[in-house]
Coordinates of C-alpha atoms in Angstrom, one line a residue:
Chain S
X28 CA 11.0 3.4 -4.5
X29 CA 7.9 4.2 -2.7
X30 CA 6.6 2.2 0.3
X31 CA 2.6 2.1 0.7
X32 CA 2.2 2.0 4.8
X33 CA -1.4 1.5 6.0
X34 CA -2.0 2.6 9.5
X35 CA -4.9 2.5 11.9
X36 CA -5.1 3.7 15.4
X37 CA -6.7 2.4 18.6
X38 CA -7.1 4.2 21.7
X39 CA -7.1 2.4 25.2
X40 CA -8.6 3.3 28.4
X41 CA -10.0 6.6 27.3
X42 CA -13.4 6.0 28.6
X43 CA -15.3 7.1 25.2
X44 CA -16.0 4.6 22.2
X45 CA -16.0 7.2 20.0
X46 CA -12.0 7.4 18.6
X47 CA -13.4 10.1 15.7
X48 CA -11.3 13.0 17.1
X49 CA -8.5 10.9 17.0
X50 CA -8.7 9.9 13.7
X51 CA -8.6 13.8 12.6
X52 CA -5.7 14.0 15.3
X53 CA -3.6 11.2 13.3
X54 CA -4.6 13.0 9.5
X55 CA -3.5 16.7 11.1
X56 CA -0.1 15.3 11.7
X57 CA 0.7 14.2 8.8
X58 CA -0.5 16.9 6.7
X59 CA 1.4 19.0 9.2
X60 CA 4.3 16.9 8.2
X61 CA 4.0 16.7 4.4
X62 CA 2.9 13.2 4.3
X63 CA 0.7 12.0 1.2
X64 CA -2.0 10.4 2.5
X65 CA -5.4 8.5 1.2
X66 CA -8.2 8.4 4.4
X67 CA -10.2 5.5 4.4
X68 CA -13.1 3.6 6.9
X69 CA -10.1 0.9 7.4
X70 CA -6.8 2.2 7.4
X71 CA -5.1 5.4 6.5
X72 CA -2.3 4.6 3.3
X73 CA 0.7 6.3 3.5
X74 CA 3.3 6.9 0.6
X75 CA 6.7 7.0 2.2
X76 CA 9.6 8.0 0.1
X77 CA 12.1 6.4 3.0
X78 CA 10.7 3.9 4.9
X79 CA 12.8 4.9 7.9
X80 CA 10.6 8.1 8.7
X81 CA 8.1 5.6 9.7
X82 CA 9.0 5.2 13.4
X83 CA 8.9 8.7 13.6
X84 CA 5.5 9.5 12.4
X85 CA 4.1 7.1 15.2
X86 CA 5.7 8.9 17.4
X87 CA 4.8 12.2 16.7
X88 CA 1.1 10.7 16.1
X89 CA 1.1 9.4 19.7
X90 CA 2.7 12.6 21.1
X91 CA -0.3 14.3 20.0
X92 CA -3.0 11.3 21.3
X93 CA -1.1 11.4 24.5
X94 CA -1.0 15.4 24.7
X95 CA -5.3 14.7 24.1
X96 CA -5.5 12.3 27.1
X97 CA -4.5 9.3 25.9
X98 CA -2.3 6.8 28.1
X99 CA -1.9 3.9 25.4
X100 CA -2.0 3.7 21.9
X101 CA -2.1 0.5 19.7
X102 CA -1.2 1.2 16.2
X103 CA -2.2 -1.2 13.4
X104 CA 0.4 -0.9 10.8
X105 CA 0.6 -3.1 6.8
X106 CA 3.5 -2.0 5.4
X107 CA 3.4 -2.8 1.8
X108 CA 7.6 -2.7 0.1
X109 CA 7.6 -3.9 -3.5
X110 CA 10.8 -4.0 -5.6
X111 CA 10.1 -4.7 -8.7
X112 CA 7.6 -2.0 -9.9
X113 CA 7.2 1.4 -8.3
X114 CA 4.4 1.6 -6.1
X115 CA 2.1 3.8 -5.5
X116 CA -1.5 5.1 -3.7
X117 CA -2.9 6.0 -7.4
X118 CA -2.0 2.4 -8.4
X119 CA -3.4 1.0 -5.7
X120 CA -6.7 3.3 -6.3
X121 CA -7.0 2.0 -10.2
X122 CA -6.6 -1.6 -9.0
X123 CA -9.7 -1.5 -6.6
X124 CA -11.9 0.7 -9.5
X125 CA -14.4 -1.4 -10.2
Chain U
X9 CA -26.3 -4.1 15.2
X10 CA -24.2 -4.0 12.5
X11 CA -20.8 -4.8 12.5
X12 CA -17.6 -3.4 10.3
X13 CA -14.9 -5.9 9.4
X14 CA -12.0 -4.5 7.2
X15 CA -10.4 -7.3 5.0
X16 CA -7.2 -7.8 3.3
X17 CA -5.9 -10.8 1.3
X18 CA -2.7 -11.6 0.6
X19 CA -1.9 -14.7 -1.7
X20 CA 1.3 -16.6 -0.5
X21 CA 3.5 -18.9 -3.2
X22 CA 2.1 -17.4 -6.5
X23 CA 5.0 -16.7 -8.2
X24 CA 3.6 -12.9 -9.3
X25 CA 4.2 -10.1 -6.9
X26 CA 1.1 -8.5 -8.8
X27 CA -2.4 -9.3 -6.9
X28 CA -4.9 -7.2 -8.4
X29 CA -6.6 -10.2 -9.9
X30 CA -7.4 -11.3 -7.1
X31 CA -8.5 -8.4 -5.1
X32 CA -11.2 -8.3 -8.4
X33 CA -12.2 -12.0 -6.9
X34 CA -13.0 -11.0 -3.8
X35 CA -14.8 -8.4 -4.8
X36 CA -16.6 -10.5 -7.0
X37 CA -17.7 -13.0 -3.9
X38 CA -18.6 -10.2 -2.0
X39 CA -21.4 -9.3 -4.7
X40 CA -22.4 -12.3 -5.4
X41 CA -23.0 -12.4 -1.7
X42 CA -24.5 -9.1 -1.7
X43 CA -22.4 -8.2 0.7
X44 CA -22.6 -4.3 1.4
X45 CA -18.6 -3.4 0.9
X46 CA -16.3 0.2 0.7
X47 CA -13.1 -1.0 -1.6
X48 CA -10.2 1.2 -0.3
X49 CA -6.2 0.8 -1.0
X50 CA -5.6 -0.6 2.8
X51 CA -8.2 -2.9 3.1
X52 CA -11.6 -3.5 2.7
X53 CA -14.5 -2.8 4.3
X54 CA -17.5 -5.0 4.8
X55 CA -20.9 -4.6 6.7
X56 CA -22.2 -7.2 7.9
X57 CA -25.8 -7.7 10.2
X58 CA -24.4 -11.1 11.6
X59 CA -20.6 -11.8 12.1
X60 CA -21.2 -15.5 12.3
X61 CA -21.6 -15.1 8.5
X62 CA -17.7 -13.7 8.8
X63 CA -16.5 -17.3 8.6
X64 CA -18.5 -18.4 5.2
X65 CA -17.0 -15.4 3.7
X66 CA -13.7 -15.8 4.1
X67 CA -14.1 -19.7 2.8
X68 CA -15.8 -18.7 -0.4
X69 CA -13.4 -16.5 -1.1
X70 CA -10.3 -19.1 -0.3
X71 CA -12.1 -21.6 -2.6
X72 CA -12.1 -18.7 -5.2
X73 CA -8.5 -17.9 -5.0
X74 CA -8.1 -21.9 -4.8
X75 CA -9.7 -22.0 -7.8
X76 CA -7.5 -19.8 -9.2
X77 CA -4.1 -21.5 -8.4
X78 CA -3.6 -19.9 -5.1
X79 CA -2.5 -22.5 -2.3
X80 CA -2.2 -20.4 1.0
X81 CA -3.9 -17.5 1.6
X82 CA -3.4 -15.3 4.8
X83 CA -6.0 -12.7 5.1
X84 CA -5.8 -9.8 7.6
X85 CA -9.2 -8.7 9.3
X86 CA -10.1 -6.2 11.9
X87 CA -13.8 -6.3 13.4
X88 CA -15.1 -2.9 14.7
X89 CA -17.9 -5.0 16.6
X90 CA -19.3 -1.0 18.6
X91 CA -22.4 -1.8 21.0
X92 CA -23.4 1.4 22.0
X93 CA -24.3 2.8 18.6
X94 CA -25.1 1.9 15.6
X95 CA -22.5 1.5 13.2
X96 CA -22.0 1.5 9.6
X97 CA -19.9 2.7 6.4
X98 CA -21.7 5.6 6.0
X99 CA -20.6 6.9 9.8
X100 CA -16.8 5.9 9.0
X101 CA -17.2 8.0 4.8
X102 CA -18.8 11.3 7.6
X103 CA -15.6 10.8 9.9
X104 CA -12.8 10.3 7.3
X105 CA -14.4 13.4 5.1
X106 CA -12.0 16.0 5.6
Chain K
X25 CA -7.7 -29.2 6.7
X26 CA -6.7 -26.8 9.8
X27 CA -6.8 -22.9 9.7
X28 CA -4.7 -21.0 12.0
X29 CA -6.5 -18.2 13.3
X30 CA -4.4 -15.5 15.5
X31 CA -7.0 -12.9 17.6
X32 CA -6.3 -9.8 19.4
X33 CA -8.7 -8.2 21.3
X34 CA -9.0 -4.4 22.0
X35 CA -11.6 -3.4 24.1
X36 CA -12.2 0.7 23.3
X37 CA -13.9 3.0 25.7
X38 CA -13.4 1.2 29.1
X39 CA -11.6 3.9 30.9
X40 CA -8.8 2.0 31.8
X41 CA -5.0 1.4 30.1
X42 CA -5.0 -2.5 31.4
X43 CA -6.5 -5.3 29.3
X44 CA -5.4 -8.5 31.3
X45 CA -8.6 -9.3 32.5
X46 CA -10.3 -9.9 29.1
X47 CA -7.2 -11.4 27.8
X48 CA -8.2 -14.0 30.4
X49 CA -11.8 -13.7 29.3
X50 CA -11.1 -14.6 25.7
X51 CA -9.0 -17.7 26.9
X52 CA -11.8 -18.5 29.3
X53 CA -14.2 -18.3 25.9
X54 CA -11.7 -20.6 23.8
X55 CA -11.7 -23.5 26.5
X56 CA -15.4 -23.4 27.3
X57 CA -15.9 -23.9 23.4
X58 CA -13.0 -26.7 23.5
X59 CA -10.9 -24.4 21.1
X60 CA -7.1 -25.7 21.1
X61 CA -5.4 -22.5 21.6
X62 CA -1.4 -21.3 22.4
X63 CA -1.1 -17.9 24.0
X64 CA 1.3 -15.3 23.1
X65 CA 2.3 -11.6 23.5
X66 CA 1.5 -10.6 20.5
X67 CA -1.7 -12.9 19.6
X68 CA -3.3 -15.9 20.6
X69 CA -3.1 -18.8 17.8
X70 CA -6.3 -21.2 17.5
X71 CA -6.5 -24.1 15.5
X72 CA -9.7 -24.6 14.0
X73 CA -11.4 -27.5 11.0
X74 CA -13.7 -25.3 10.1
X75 CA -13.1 -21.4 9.6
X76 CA -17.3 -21.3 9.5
X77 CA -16.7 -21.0 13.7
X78 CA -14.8 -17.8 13.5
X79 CA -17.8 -15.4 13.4
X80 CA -19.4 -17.4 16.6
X81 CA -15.9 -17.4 18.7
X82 CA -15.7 -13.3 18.1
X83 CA -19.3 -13.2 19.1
X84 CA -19.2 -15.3 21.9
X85 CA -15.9 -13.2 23.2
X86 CA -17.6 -9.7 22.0
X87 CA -20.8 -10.9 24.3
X88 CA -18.4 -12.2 27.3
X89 CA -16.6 -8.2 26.8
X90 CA -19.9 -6.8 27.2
X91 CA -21.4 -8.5 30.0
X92 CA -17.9 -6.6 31.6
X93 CA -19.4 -3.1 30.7
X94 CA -16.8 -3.2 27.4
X95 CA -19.0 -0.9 24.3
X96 CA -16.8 -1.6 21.8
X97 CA -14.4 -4.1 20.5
X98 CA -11.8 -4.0 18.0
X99 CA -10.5 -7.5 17.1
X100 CA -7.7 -7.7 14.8
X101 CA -7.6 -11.2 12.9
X102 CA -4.7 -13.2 10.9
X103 CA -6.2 -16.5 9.0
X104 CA -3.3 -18.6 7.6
X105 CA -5.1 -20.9 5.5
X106 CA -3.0 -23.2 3.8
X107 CA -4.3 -26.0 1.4
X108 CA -1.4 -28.1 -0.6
X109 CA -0.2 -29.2 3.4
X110 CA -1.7 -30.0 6.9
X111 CA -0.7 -26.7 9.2
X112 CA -1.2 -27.0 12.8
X113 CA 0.2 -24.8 15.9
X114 CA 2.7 -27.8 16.5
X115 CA 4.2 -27.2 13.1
X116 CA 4.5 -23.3 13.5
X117 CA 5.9 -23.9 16.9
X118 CA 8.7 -26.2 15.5
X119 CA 9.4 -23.1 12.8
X120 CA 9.9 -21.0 15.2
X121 CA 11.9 -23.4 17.3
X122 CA 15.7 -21.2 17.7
Chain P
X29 CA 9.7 3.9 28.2
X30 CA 9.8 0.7 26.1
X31 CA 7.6 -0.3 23.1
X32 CA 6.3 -3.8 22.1
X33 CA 5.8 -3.9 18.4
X34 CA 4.8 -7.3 16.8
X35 CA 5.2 -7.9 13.7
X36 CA 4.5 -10.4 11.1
X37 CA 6.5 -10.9 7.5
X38 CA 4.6 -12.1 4.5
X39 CA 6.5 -12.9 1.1
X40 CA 4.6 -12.0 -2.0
X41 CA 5.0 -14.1 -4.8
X42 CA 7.8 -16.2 -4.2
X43 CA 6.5 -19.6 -5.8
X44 CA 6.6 -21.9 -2.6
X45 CA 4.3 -21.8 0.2
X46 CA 6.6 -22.2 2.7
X47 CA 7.4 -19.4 4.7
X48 CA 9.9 -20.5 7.5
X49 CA 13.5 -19.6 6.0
X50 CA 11.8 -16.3 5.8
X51 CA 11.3 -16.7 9.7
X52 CA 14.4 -17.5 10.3
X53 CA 15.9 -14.7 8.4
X54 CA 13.9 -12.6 10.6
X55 CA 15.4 -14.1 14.0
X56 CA 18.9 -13.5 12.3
X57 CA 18.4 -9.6 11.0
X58 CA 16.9 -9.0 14.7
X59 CA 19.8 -11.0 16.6
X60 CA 22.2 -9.0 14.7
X61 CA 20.4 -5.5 15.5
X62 CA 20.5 -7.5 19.1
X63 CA 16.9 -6.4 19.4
X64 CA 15.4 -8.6 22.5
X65 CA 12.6 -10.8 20.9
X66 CA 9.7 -13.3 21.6
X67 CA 9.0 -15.5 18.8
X68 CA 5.1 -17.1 18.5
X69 CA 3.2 -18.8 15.7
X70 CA 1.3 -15.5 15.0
X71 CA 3.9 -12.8 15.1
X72 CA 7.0 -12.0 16.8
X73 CA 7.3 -9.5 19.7
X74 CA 10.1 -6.9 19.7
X75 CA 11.0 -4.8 22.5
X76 CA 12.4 -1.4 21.5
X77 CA 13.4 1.6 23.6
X78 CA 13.1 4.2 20.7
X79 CA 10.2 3.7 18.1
X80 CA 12.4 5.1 15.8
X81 CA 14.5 2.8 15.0
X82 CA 11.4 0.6 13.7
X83 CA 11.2 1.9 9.8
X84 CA 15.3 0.6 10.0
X85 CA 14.6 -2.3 11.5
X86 CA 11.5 -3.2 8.4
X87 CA 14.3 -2.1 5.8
X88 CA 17.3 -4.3 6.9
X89 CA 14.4 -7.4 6.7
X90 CA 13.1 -6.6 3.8
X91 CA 16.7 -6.2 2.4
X92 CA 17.8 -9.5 3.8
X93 CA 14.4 -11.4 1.9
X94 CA 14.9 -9.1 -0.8
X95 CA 18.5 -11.2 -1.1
X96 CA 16.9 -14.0 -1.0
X97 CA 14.7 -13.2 -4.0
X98 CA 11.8 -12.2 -2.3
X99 CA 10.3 -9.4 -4.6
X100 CA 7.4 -7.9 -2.5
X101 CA 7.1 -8.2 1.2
X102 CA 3.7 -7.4 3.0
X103 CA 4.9 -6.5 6.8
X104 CA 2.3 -6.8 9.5
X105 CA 2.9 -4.6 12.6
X106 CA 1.3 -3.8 15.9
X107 CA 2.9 -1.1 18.0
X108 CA 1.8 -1.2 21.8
X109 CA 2.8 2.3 23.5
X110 CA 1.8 2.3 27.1
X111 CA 2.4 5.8 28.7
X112 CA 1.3 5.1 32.0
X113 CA 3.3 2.2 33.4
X114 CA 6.3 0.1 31.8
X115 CA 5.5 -2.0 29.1
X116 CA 7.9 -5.2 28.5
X117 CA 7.9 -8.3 27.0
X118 CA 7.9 -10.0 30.6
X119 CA 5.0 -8.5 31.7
X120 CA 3.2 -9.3 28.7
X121 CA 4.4 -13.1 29.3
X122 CA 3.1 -12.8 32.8
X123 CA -0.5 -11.7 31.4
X124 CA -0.6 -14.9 29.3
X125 CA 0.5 -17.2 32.3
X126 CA -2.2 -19.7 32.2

């Protein structure tokens, strides 16, 4: 079973509007940590085997903001848990094809 | 001044876990609209010149989904409302390209 | 018919971690516009008849951010907009109720 | 270091509108974890010491509606992780003090 997790990071207090380095921050740490992973102008989709390695991914995304400056992070997060069909990012790409 | 507002609508009460249909709907007001839009598995993504038009938007497409059965509707939305710069989906595709 | 609107403001860029002074801005906003509002944590809950005032209420708040040197502003939305019953903040407070 | 996550449960296809023993099973799964709480109209504040323990915390819920027959659940979540000062659910009720 495969939970679809949509996360989207906000920076506050860092004195730039611009957030884009910390948008590559957020995709380098979870390529460094295996994570499939579909980029988009919204969110970021995640596909999470176990949905329990989720508090741990934010964590390790806001080590890394923090280590770049940061001093509070607000992370926007859907997760998306469906149980009676697998679910999945290509799924979710072939329902938005238009 | 444009402004970026992510959308996400989740039908409540249907009695189908599957909402694809009416992810097509809303994709179907927003042309009819001619709303400029980025579909995306998280959410998606809207330009709009004025955000007093955001309420209309989210109306027409409640009707449609009332149309279609639906009863409640909760719909998620994040506005990227950036003064300093112009902003638009085209900036967001340049960041997310990796 | 009511929609419950929650809002949650995130000012990007300003420089500093604290954002209690435009949570008071935005409540400032909502009672100059006569907007019943409760206040929360999380999000602040408005009632509103017609959803078509959303897009001015973010504007007028976005405008009130600015005139306080804010550049950008992120504002994360939840409609609940339920049709086969009358909703109302009083109802969701007496769900809540423990 | 604390963080305040809010989050916000959303039943997918259940058949009824109504959304508030799905509230209530919320309260219960989080009373049991004894996870302190604030409960609003627009989501409910947790207070947790170790961000970890947040993917567990979205499981046991969405196993507890998932008894109930709930066969997709959409989670809303905002994490709030303040590195510079103490964050707590008192000090965010103190902010909203009217």
């Amino acid at each position: 079973m495969k939970y679809l997790v949509d996360i989207s990071v906000e920076p506050i207090g860092t004195g730039s509007t611009s957030i884009s380095s910390y948008v590559k921050a957020v995709y380098e740490v979870l390529k460094a940590k295996g994570v499939k992973f579909y980029p988009a102008p919204s969110m970021t989709t995640l596909e999470l085997d176990n949905i329990e390695d989720l508090g741990k991914i934010i964590k390790e995304i806001d080590n890394k903001l923090t280590d770049m400056g940061v001093k509070r992070i607000v992370t926007i997060i859907k997760v998306d848990d469906r149980r009676d069909k697998e679910n999945s990012i290509d799924h979710k790409l072939d329902v938005i094809k238009m």
